Short mmCIF file of C-alpha atoms in Angstrom, two decimals:
data_model
loop_
_atom_site.label_atom_id
_atom_site.label_comp_id
_atom_site.label_asym_id
_atom_site.label_seq_id
_atom_site.Cartn_x
_atom_site.Cartn_y
_atom_site.Cartn_z
CA MET A 54 22.17 11.93 12.02
CA ASP A 55 23.33 13.84 8.83
CA LEU A 56 20.37 15.64 7.36
CA ASP A 57 22.20 16.69 4.26
CA ILE A 58 21.53 13.25 2.76
CA VAL A 59 17.85 13.55 2.98
CA GLN A 60 16.27 13.50 -0.32
CA ILE A 61 12.87 14.13 -1.73
CA PRO A 62 10.89 10.96 -1.50
CA CYS A 63 11.03 8.79 -4.66
CA VAL A 64 7.52 7.46 -5.05
CA MET A 65 7.36 4.01 -6.58
CA ASP A 66 3.77 3.38 -7.73
CA SER A 67 4.19 0.52 -10.09
CA PRO A 68 5.73 -2.96 -9.65
CA SER A 69 8.67 -2.08 -11.94
CA ALA A 70 9.23 1.41 -10.78
CA PHE A 71 12.81 1.11 -9.81
CA SER A 72 14.90 3.32 -11.85
CA ASP A 73 18.42 2.15 -12.91
CA ASP A 74 19.95 5.64 -12.56
CA ARG A 75 18.98 6.06 -8.95
CA VAL A 76 21.84 5.55 -6.42
CA GLU A 77 20.16 6.32 -3.18
CA VAL A 78 16.61 5.87 -1.68
CA PHE A 79 14.92 8.68 0.03
CA ASN A 80 15.25 8.95 3.83
CA THR A 81 12.65 11.18 5.58
CA PRO A 82 11.25 10.73 8.97
CA GLU A 83 7.58 11.06 7.62
CA ALA A 84 7.79 8.41 4.93
CA THR A 85 10.62 6.12 6.27
CA PRO A 86 9.72 4.41 9.61
CA VAL A 87 12.34 1.68 9.10
CA SER A 88 15.80 1.14 10.77
CA GLY A 89 18.72 2.94 9.15
CA PHE A 90 17.07 6.41 8.81
CA GLY A 91 19.53 8.78 7.57
CA GLU A 92 21.79 6.20 5.94
CA LYS A 93 22.59 6.00 2.30
CA VAL A 94 21.26 2.75 0.84
CA GLY A 95 22.67 1.54 -2.46
CA ILE A 96 20.29 -0.04 -4.87
CA PRO A 97 21.55 -3.14 -6.71
CA ASP A 98 20.86 -3.76 -10.28
CA THR A 99 17.18 -3.62 -10.74
CA SER A 100 16.67 -4.75 -14.26
CA ASP A 101 15.01 -8.14 -13.36
CA ILE A 102 13.07 -7.52 -10.21
CA SER A 103 10.22 -5.22 -8.90
CA VAL A 104 9.83 -3.44 -5.64
CA PHE A 105 7.45 -6.16 -4.47
CA ASP A 106 10.04 -8.87 -5.45
CA ALA A 107 12.72 -7.15 -3.60
CA VAL A 108 11.00 -7.73 -0.23
CA ASN A 109 8.82 -10.71 -0.98
CA TYR A 110 11.47 -12.99 -2.42
CA PRO A 111 14.76 -12.36 -0.55
CA SER A 112 15.89 -15.95 -1.10
CA ARG A 113 16.89 -15.07 -4.67
CA GLY A 114 20.41 -14.28 -3.26
CA ARG A 115 19.90 -10.63 -3.28
CA SER A 116 21.88 -8.46 -0.93
CA GLY A 117 20.46 -7.15 2.36
CA ASN A 118 19.86 -3.80 0.72
CA TRP A 119 17.22 -5.27 -1.35
CA LYS A 120 14.83 -5.71 1.66
CA GLU A 121 15.48 -2.50 3.21
CA THR A 122 15.08 -0.63 -0.28
CA GLY A 123 11.89 -2.56 -0.95
CA LEU A 124 10.48 -1.54 2.52
CA GLN A 125 11.38 2.10 2.09
CA ASN A 126 9.71 2.20 -1.32
CA PHE A 127 6.71 0.59 0.12
CA ALA A 128 6.59 3.25 2.80
CA SER A 129 6.76 5.82 0.04
CA LEU A 130 3.97 4.18 -1.79
CA VAL A 131 1.70 4.25 1.20
CA SER A 132 2.58 7.95 1.81
CA ASN A 133 1.60 8.72 -1.86
CA ARG A 134 -1.69 6.68 -1.62
CA TYR A 135 -2.44 8.45 1.75
CA SER A 136 -2.06 11.76 0.01
CA TYR A 137 -4.08 10.64 -2.91
CA LEU A 138 -7.07 9.74 -0.61
CA GLU A 139 -6.83 13.15 0.98
CA GLY A 140 -7.09 14.74 -2.43
CA LEU A 141 -10.41 12.98 -3.05
CA LEU A 142 -11.99 15.39 -0.75
CA ASP A 143 -11.73 17.82 -3.48
CA LEU A 144 -13.59 15.80 -6.18
CA GLU A 145 -16.25 17.60 -7.85
CA PRO A 146 -19.92 16.31 -7.54
CA ASP A 147 -20.63 14.02 -10.51
CA TRP A 148 -16.85 13.35 -11.02
CA VAL A 149 -17.68 10.63 -13.58
CA SER A 150 -20.01 10.93 -16.45
CA GLY A 151 -23.47 9.58 -15.75
CA GLY A 152 -23.37 10.86 -12.14
CA ALA A 153 -21.21 9.99 -9.04
CA VAL A 154 -20.99 10.90 -5.40
CA LYS A 155 -17.72 11.86 -3.91
CA PRO A 156 -16.20 9.91 -1.07
CA SER A 157 -17.12 11.12 2.41
CA SER A 158 -14.48 12.22 4.83
CA SER A 159 -15.16 9.10 7.00
CA ALA A 160 -14.65 6.71 4.19
CA ILE A 161 -11.45 8.44 3.26
CA THR A 162 -10.18 8.38 6.95
CA LEU A 163 -11.02 4.74 7.27
CA SER A 164 -9.13 3.94 4.04
CA GLN A 165 -6.25 6.02 5.25
CA ALA A 166 -6.20 4.15 8.76
CA LEU A 167 -6.21 0.78 6.93
CA LEU A 168 -3.13 1.85 4.77
CA LEU A 169 -1.19 3.07 7.69
CA TYR A 170 -1.96 -0.21 9.56
CA ILE A 171 -0.82 -2.37 6.66
CA ARG A 172 2.30 -0.33 6.37
CA LYS A 173 3.04 -0.85 10.03
CA LYS A 174 2.57 -4.63 9.58
CA ILE A 175 4.73 -4.83 6.60
CA ILE A 176 7.50 -2.79 8.23
CA SER A 177 7.39 -4.94 11.43
CA GLU A 178 7.29 -7.95 9.08
CA GLU A 179 4.07 -9.29 10.60
CA LEU A 180 2.73 -9.58 7.24
CA SER A 181 5.26 -11.48 4.89
CA LEU A 182 4.31 -10.30 1.53
CA ILE A 183 4.00 -6.69 0.28
CA PRO A 184 0.56 -6.18 -1.33
CA ARG A 185 0.09 -4.58 -4.69
CA ILE A 186 -2.42 -1.81 -3.93
CA VAL A 187 -5.03 -0.63 -6.27
CA MET A 188 -7.52 2.05 -4.86
CA GLY A 189 -9.95 4.72 -5.92
CA PRO A 190 -13.36 6.27 -5.37
CA ILE A 191 -16.47 4.41 -6.36
CA PRO A 192 -19.34 6.15 -8.17
CA SER A 193 -21.99 5.30 -5.51
CA GLY A 194 -19.82 7.18 -2.86
CA GLY A 195 -16.91 5.60 -0.99
CA ILE A 196 -13.34 4.05 -1.48
CA ILE A 197 -12.40 0.71 -2.86
CA VAL A 198 -8.88 -0.68 -1.68
CA GLU A 199 -7.68 -3.82 -3.45
CA LEU A 200 -4.73 -5.74 -1.87
CA HIS A 201 -3.16 -8.25 -4.24
CA ALA A 202 -0.79 -10.80 -2.74
CA ASN A 203 -0.26 -12.36 -6.26
CA ASP A 204 -2.64 -13.01 -9.27
CA ASP A 205 -4.73 -15.62 -7.47
CA ASN A 206 -5.04 -14.15 -4.09
CA ALA A 207 -6.50 -10.71 -3.36
CA ILE A 208 -8.71 -8.89 -0.98
CA ASN A 209 -11.02 -6.03 -2.09
CA VAL A 210 -12.43 -3.62 0.57
CA THR A 211 -15.28 -1.34 -0.27
CA ILE A 212 -15.84 1.38 2.30
CA ALA A 213 -19.16 3.23 1.49
CA ASN A 214 -19.88 6.79 2.49
CA ASP A 215 -22.21 5.50 5.30
CA ASP A 216 -19.23 3.49 6.65
CA HIS A 217 -20.60 0.19 5.57
CA VAL A 218 -17.68 -2.08 4.86
CA GLU A 219 -17.77 -5.11 2.56
CA LEU A 220 -14.81 -7.37 2.36
CA GLU A 221 -14.31 -9.86 -0.65
CA VAL A 222 -11.60 -12.45 -0.36
CA GLN A 223 -10.26 -14.47 -3.15
CA SER A 224 -7.66 -17.31 -2.39
CA GLY A 225 -7.21 -19.36 -5.50
CA SER A 226 -10.48 -20.74 -6.52
CA TYR A 227 -12.06 -19.98 -3.01
CA TYR A 228 -14.13 -16.83 -2.85
CA PHE A 229 -16.19 -15.32 -0.08
CA GLU A 230 -17.69 -11.97 0.97
CA VAL A 231 -18.41 -10.55 4.50
CA ASN A 232 -19.94 -7.29 5.72
CA LEU A 233 -17.95 -5.62 8.54
CA SER A 234 -18.33 -2.77 11.07
CA GLU A 235 -15.71 0.03 10.85
CA ASN A 236 -14.44 -1.46 14.25
CA GLU A 237 -13.80 -4.87 12.52
CA LEU A 238 -12.15 -3.38 9.38
CA ILE A 239 -8.44 -3.19 10.25
CA GLY A 240 -8.04 -6.50 12.16
CA THR A 241 -10.02 -8.61 9.64
CA VAL A 242 -8.43 -7.17 6.60
CA THR A 243 -5.03 -7.88 7.87
CA SER A 244 -5.76 -11.22 9.30
CA GLN A 245 -7.33 -12.23 5.99
CA TYR A 246 -4.35 -10.87 3.90
CA ALA A 247 -1.84 -12.72 6.16
CA SER A 248 -3.86 -16.05 5.44
CA ILE A 249 -3.88 -15.41 1.67
CA SER A 250 -0.22 -14.36 1.45
CA ARG A 251 1.33 -17.39 2.90
#
């Protein structure tokens, strides 16, 4: 393996974050648990497709590099979000005007575990659509993680500081909420995401 071609990860946070001037995708062992580590991956013309479309819609006649590129960029996104969650430990008390409680270390750890499990399921192709991920602290103390399959299908996971977990699922016009234990979190979220992303 030639380590001279390893690059600084290129974090892609938005659906249209591909850059036309990039020729290679990062390859690092920490952020790229996909086959082909250490290989240069060319990025085709990206003017009309997002990172999510690159993996989610391979039937558009795109080259095989599209899927690998999309998976690598998703792995980078998850690594970035993982670090973001870690940084929430440093939030000041009353981090938003009007008062707020910073997320607990257990809420952050549960959120990170969820992200890593979703990454594992996407990379192994057990989940067919890469979710758009929106996340952040909530003023009452905890983390919210939103996983959007598309405009009509999403899952919102609220992890409170006391490890109370609330799951909201929207699938078209169908909507439901359920309370989960921390032990049920990962399996339930991934199975629900699999059902709304078909």
